[in-house]
Amino acid sequence: MRITTNAILRNYKSNLGTSLRNLDTARTRVMTQRKFNSTAEDPSNALRAAILERKYAKNNDYLNIVKDVQSFQDSQEDAAMQIETIAKELSKRYGLEALNGTNGSLETRKTYADAWRGAQESLVLSLNASYEGKYVFAGSDGKSAPFKLETKDGKQILTYRGIDVNSDDPDDQAALAKLSKDTKYVDLGFGLNVDAEADGTINIDSSSAFNTSLPGINLAGFGKDDNGMTNNIVLLCGEIADILDAEEFDREAYKNLLNKFDEGRSNVLEKVTILGTQTEFLSTTKDRLETSKISLSTQIDNVVNVDMAEAIMDFSWAQYAYNAALKVGNNILTPSFIDFMN
């Protein structure tokens, strides 16, 4: 087989180009620290990387949402604990002391009445607590203060989202009952399940999302019991203060109101316990998402990023091969028969 000089040169140029291309590829991997920089280089791993990066981004979104919900939940829990602390102080200290016979004078009772009314205002402030401009006990409407306490015709009226919590109107009580079940769901990565009905109603599966709503009337109470006594602890504070202010102290009525107030305080404590359980659930969810974040980071690193020691070694070898190819080029034109002709 006859090998011509042109054939040798063509092969040399082709092989030198391959060496240069390999050197450039190795250099790029070292500089970018990636196994591939375009889909065409490695379609299979490029697809895997795209899927993993989407999962990673979505996981980060859920993690940020959980942190925001945790902060919001902490604000709810802090405000609820403030309410429970105030209620406990009223019940265990001022409530029982006012029943003590040695403290039964009108002047002393008026002092206790002032304490109950001062605490009443503190309860309303705690029920109107906010976090980053959102009222934490306003249900799904966090833009407006949920509670408003005012006096009309010598009677105290407490409204929740504009509705009298002590109203005798069945429609108002039905509206309050509906507001007490108000929800505000957020997706924390449990596979949000949403169903749309024919009339346009959107139903969310409660097991697939987290409810951040805690209507304040579930804490403070609303409506009246079978004896016509209010279930709301804020209004109970005012009624207890009125009895303490009266010239004639009605001990029996006071005890009944105090027992009713203790029932309301127990309800607040129950809600605080539920909030504590939800806080623990959020902490567990956050830990799970952070573990998933580490796992996804590791998978992305294995698919996308190079082993730097191996990449540098490959680059050094490619550079050595290219330099060797250049040296071979100096000897590519070997002596021929023409060189020995006279």
Coordinates of C-alpha atoms in Angstrom, one line a residue:
M1 CA 0.0 0.0 0.0
R2 CA 1.4 3.4 -1.1
I3 CA 1.3 6.1 1.6
T4 CA 1.7 9.5 0.1
T5 CA 2.9 12.7 1.9
N6 CA -0.5 14.3 1.5
A7 CA -2.2 11.4 3.2
I8 CA 0.2 11.7 6.1
L9 CA -0.4 15.4 6.4
R10 CA -4.2 14.9 6.3
N11 CA -4.1 12.3 9.0
Y12 CA -1.7 14.5 11.1
K13 CA -4.0 17.5 10.8
S14 CA -7.0 15.5 11.7
N15 CA -5.3 13.9 14.7
L16 CA -3.9 17.2 15.8
G17 CA -7.3 18.7 15.7
T18 CA -8.7 15.9 17.8
S19 CA -5.9 16.4 20.4
L20 CA -6.7 20.2 20.5
R21 CA -10.4 19.5 20.8
N22 CA -9.8 17.1 23.7
L23 CA -7.5 19.7 25.4
D24 CA -10.2 22.3 25.0
T25 CA -12.9 20.0 26.4
A26 CA -10.6 19.1 29.4
R27 CA -9.8 22.7 30.0
T28 CA -13.5 23.7 29.9
R29 CA -14.4 21.0 32.5
V30 CA -11.7 22.3 34.8
M31 CA -12.8 25.9 34.5
T32 CA -16.6 25.2 34.7
Q33 CA -16.3 22.2 37.1
R34 CA -19.1 20.6 35.1
K35 CA -19.1 17.3 33.3
F36 CA -21.1 18.8 30.4
N37 CA -22.0 22.3 29.3
S38 CA -24.6 21.5 26.7
T39 CA -27.3 18.9 26.3
A40 CA -25.7 17.5 23.2
E41 CA -22.6 16.5 25.2
D42 CA -24.5 14.1 27.5
P43 CA -28.3 14.0 26.7
S44 CA -29.0 11.4 29.4
N45 CA -27.4 13.2 32.3
A46 CA -28.6 16.5 31.1
L47 CA -32.2 15.3 31.4
R48 CA -31.5 13.9 34.8
A49 CA -29.9 17.1 35.9
A50 CA -32.9 19.2 34.7
I51 CA -35.3 16.9 36.6
L52 CA -33.1 17.1 39.8
E53 CA -32.7 20.9 39.6
R54 CA -36.5 21.4 39.2
K55 CA -37.0 19.2 42.3
Y56 CA -34.3 21.1 44.2
A57 CA -35.9 24.5 43.3
K58 CA -39.3 23.3 44.3
N59 CA -37.9 21.8 47.6
N60 CA -36.3 25.2 48.3
D61 CA -39.7 27.0 47.7
Y62 CA -41.4 24.6 50.1
L63 CA -38.6 25.1 52.7
N64 CA -39.0 28.9 52.5
I65 CA -42.8 28.6 52.8
V66 CA -42.4 26.4 55.9
K67 CA -40.1 29.0 57.5
D68 CA -42.6 31.7 56.8
V69 CA -45.5 29.6 58.2
Q70 CA -43.4 28.8 61.3
S71 CA -42.8 32.5 62.0
F72 CA -46.6 33.2 61.5
Q73 CA -47.4 30.2 63.7
D74 CA -45.0 31.4 66.4
S75 CA -46.8 34.8 66.4
Q76 CA -50.1 33.0 66.8
E77 CA -48.7 30.8 69.6
D78 CA -47.1 33.8 71.4
A79 CA -50.4 35.8 71.2
A80 CA -52.5 32.8 72.4
M81 CA -50.1 32.2 75.3
Q82 CA -50.4 35.9 76.3
I83 CA -54.2 35.5 76.3
E84 CA -53.9 32.3 78.4
T85 CA -51.5 34.0 80.8
I86 CA -53.8 37.0 81.2
A87 CA -56.8 34.7 81.7
K88 CA -54.9 32.6 84.3
E89 CA -53.8 35.7 86.2
L90 CA -57.4 37.0 86.3
S91 CA -58.9 33.7 87.3
K92 CA -56.4 32.5 89.9
R93 CA -55.5 35.9 91.4
Y94 CA -58.1 38.6 91.0
G95 CA -61.0 36.2 90.6
L96 CA -60.4 34.2 93.8
E97 CA -59.2 37.2 95.9
A98 CA -62.4 39.1 95.2
L99 CA -64.3 36.2 96.6
N100 CA -62.3 36.4 99.9
G101 CA -64.5 37.8 102.6
T102 CA -61.7 40.1 103.9
N103 CA -61.5 41.8 100.5
G104 CA -65.3 42.3 100.1
S105 CA -65.4 46.1 100.6
L106 CA -66.6 48.2 97.6
E107 CA -63.4 50.1 97.4
T108 CA -61.4 46.9 97.1
R109 CA -63.8 45.4 94.7
K110 CA -63.5 48.5 92.5
T111 CA -59.8 48.0 92.4
Y112 CA -60.3 44.4 91.1
A113 CA -62.9 45.7 88.6
D114 CA -60.3 48.1 87.2
A115 CA -57.9 45.1 86.9
W116 CA -60.5 43.1 85.0
R117 CA -61.3 46.0 82.6
G118 CA -57.6 46.7 82.0
A119 CA -57.1 43.0 81.3
Q120 CA -60.1 43.1 78.9
E121 CA -58.3 45.7 76.8
S122 CA -55.1 43.6 76.9
L123 CA -57.1 40.6 75.6
V124 CA -58.4 42.5 72.7
L125 CA -54.9 43.8 71.8
S126 CA -53.6 40.2 71.9
L127 CA -56.5 39.0 69.8
N128 CA -55.6 41.7 67.3
A129 CA -51.9 40.7 67.2
S130 CA -50.3 40.9 63.8
Y131 CA -47.3 39.5 62.0
E132 CA -45.7 41.4 59.0
G133 CA -48.9 43.4 58.6
K134 CA -51.2 40.4 58.8
Y135 CA -53.6 39.8 61.7
V136 CA -52.9 36.3 63.0
F137 CA -56.4 35.6 64.4
A138 CA -58.4 37.1 61.5
G139 CA -58.9 33.8 59.6
S140 CA -58.5 34.2 55.8
D141 CA -58.8 38.0 56.1
G142 CA -55.6 39.1 57.5
K143 CA -55.7 42.8 56.4
S144 CA -58.3 44.1 58.9
A145 CA -58.2 44.0 62.7
P146 CA -60.7 41.2 63.5
F147 CA -61.9 42.4 66.9
K148 CA -63.4 45.7 67.9
L149 CA -64.6 46.5 71.4
E150 CA -66.9 49.5 71.9
T151 CA -69.7 50.7 74.3
K152 CA -73.2 51.6 73.0
D153 CA -75.9 52.7 75.3
G154 CA -73.9 51.6 78.3
K155 CA -73.5 48.1 76.9
Q156 CA -70.2 46.6 75.7
I157 CA -70.2 45.2 72.2
L158 CA -67.4 43.1 70.8
T159 CA -67.5 42.4 67.1
Y160 CA -65.5 39.9 65.0
R161 CA -65.0 40.9 61.4
G162 CA -68.0 43.3 61.9
I163 CA -70.4 40.8 63.5
D164 CA -71.5 41.1 67.1
V165 CA -70.2 37.9 68.9
N166 CA -73.1 38.1 71.3
S167 CA -75.8 38.8 68.8
D168 CA -79.2 37.2 69.3
D169 CA -79.8 37.1 65.5
P170 CA -79.6 33.5 64.2
D171 CA -78.2 34.8 60.9
D172 CA -75.3 36.5 62.8
Q173 CA -74.6 33.3 64.8
A174 CA -74.7 31.2 61.6
A175 CA -72.2 33.7 60.0
L176 CA -69.9 33.5 63.1
A177 CA -70.2 29.7 63.0
K178 CA -69.1 29.7 59.4
L179 CA -66.2 32.1 60.2
S180 CA -65.1 29.9 63.0
K181 CA -64.4 27.2 60.3
D182 CA -62.5 29.6 58.1
T183 CA -59.4 28.1 56.5
K184 CA -56.3 29.3 54.7
Y185 CA -54.3 26.5 53.2
V186 CA -50.6 26.5 52.1
D187 CA -48.9 23.8 50.1
L188 CA -45.9 22.4 52.0
G189 CA -45.1 19.6 49.5
F190 CA -47.5 16.9 50.5
G191 CA -49.0 16.6 47.1
L192 CA -51.7 19.3 47.1
N193 CA -55.0 17.8 46.0
V194 CA -57.5 20.3 44.6
D195 CA -61.0 19.5 43.2
A196 CA -63.1 21.9 41.2
E197 CA -66.8 21.4 41.2
A198 CA -69.2 22.3 38.4
D199 CA -70.4 25.5 40.2
G200 CA -66.8 26.8 40.4
T201 CA -66.3 25.9 44.1
I202 CA -62.7 24.9 44.8
N203 CA -62.2 22.1 47.4
I204 CA -58.8 21.4 48.9
D205 CA -58.1 18.1 50.6
S206 CA -57.1 19.1 54.1
S207 CA -54.7 16.2 54.4
S208 CA -52.7 17.5 51.4
A209 CA -52.1 21.0 52.7
F210 CA -51.5 23.0 56.0
N211 CA -54.2 25.2 57.4
T212 CA -52.6 28.5 58.8
S213 CA -56.0 30.0 59.8
L214 CA -57.0 30.3 63.5
P215 CA -60.1 32.4 63.8
G216 CA -60.0 34.5 66.9
I217 CA -63.5 33.6 68.0
N218 CA -62.3 30.0 68.4
L219 CA -60.0 31.4 71.1
A220 CA -62.2 34.0 72.7
G221 CA -65.6 32.2 72.1
F222 CA -68.8 33.5 70.7
G223 CA -72.6 33.2 71.2
K224 CA -74.4 32.3 74.4
D225 CA -75.0 29.1 76.4
D226 CA -78.3 27.6 77.3
N227 CA -78.5 29.9 80.3
G228 CA -78.1 33.1 78.2
M229 CA -74.5 33.6 79.5
T230 CA -71.9 34.8 76.9
N231 CA -69.2 32.4 75.8
N232 CA -66.8 35.2 75.1
I233 CA -64.0 35.7 77.6
V234 CA -63.6 39.4 76.7
L235 CA -67.2 40.2 77.4
L236 CA -67.1 38.0 80.5
C237 CA -64.3 40.3 81.8
G238 CA -66.6 43.3 81.5
E239 CA -69.6 41.6 83.2
I240 CA -67.4 40.4 86.1
A241 CA -66.1 44.0 86.4
D242 CA -69.7 45.3 86.5
I243 CA -70.6 42.9 89.3
L244 CA -67.5 44.0 91.3
D245 CA -68.5 47.7 90.8
A246 CA -72.0 47.2 92.0
E247 CA -73.0 48.5 95.4
E248 CA -74.4 45.1 96.4
F249 CA -72.0 42.3 95.6
D250 CA -73.9 39.4 94.0
R251 CA -71.6 36.6 95.1
E252 CA -73.5 33.8 93.3
A253 CA -73.6 35.6 90.0
Y254 CA -69.9 36.4 90.3
K255 CA -69.1 32.7 91.0
N256 CA -71.1 31.7 87.9
L257 CA -69.4 34.2 85.7
L258 CA -66.0 33.2 87.1
N259 CA -66.7 29.5 86.4
K260 CA -67.8 30.4 82.9
F261 CA -64.6 32.4 82.5
D262 CA -62.6 29.4 83.6
E263 CA -64.3 27.3 80.9
G264 CA -63.2 29.9 78.3
R265 CA -59.6 29.9 79.7
S266 CA -59.6 26.1 79.4
N267 CA -60.6 26.5 75.7
V268 CA -57.7 28.9 75.2
L269 CA -55.3 26.5 76.8
E270 CA -56.6 23.7 74.5
K271 CA -55.9 25.9 71.4
V272 CA -52.4 26.7 72.7
T273 CA -51.8 22.9 73.0
I274 CA -53.0 22.4 69.4
L275 CA -50.7 25.2 68.2
G276 CA -47.8 23.5 70.0
T277 CA -48.6 20.3 68.1
Q278 CA -48.7 22.1 64.8
T279 CA -45.4 23.9 65.6
E280 CA -43.9 20.5 66.2
F281 CA -45.3 19.2 62.9
L282 CA -43.8 22.2 61.1
S283 CA -40.4 21.6 62.7
T284 CA -40.6 17.9 61.5
T285 CA -41.6 19.1 58.0
K286 CA -38.7 21.6 57.9
D287 CA -36.2 18.8 58.9
R288 CA -37.6 16.6 56.2
L289 CA -37.2 19.3 53.6
E290 CA -33.7 20.1 54.7
T291 CA -32.7 16.4 54.5
S292 CA -34.3 16.3 51.0
K293 CA -32.3 19.4 50.1
I294 CA -29.0 17.7 51.1
S295 CA -30.0 14.5 49.2
L296 CA -30.9 16.4 46.0
S297 CA -27.7 18.5 46.2
T298 CA -25.6 15.3 46.4
Q299 CA -27.4 13.8 43.4
I300 CA -27.0 17.0 41.4
D301 CA -23.3 17.0 42.3
N302 CA -22.9 13.4 41.2
V303 CA -24.6 14.0 37.8
V304 CA -23.3 17.5 36.9
N305 CA -20.1 18.4 38.7
V306 CA -16.7 16.8 38.0
D307 CA -14.3 15.3 40.3
M308 CA -11.7 18.1 40.3
A309 CA -8.7 15.7 40.9
E310 CA -9.8 13.6 38.0
A311 CA -10.6 16.6 35.8
I312 CA -7.1 18.1 36.4
M313 CA -5.5 14.8 35.7
D314 CA -7.4 14.5 32.4
F315 CA -6.5 18.1 31.5
S316 CA -2.8 17.4 32.2
W317 CA -2.9 14.3 30.1
A318 CA -4.7 16.1 27.2
Q319 CA -2.1 18.9 27.4
Y320 CA 0.7 16.3 27.3
A321 CA -0.9 14.6 24.3
Y322 CA -1.3 17.8 22.4
N323 CA 2.3 18.9 23.1
A324 CA 3.5 15.5 22.0
A325 CA 1.4 15.8 18.8
L326 CA 3.1 19.2 18.1
K327 CA 6.6 17.6 18.5
V328 CA 5.6 14.8 16.1
G329 CA 4.8 17.4 13.6
N330 CA 8.4 18.5 13.5
N331 CA 9.3 15.1 12.1
I332 CA 6.3 14.5 10.0
L333 CA 8.2 15.0 6.7
T334 CA 10.8 12.2 6.8
P335 CA 13.7 12.1 4.2
S336 CA 12.6 10.7 0.9
F337 CA 14.3 9.1 -2.2
I338 CA 14.5 12.6 -3.8
D339 CA 16.8 13.9 -1.0
F340 CA 19.4 11.4 -2.1
M341 CA 19.3 12.1 -5.8
N342 CA 22.1 14.1 -7.5

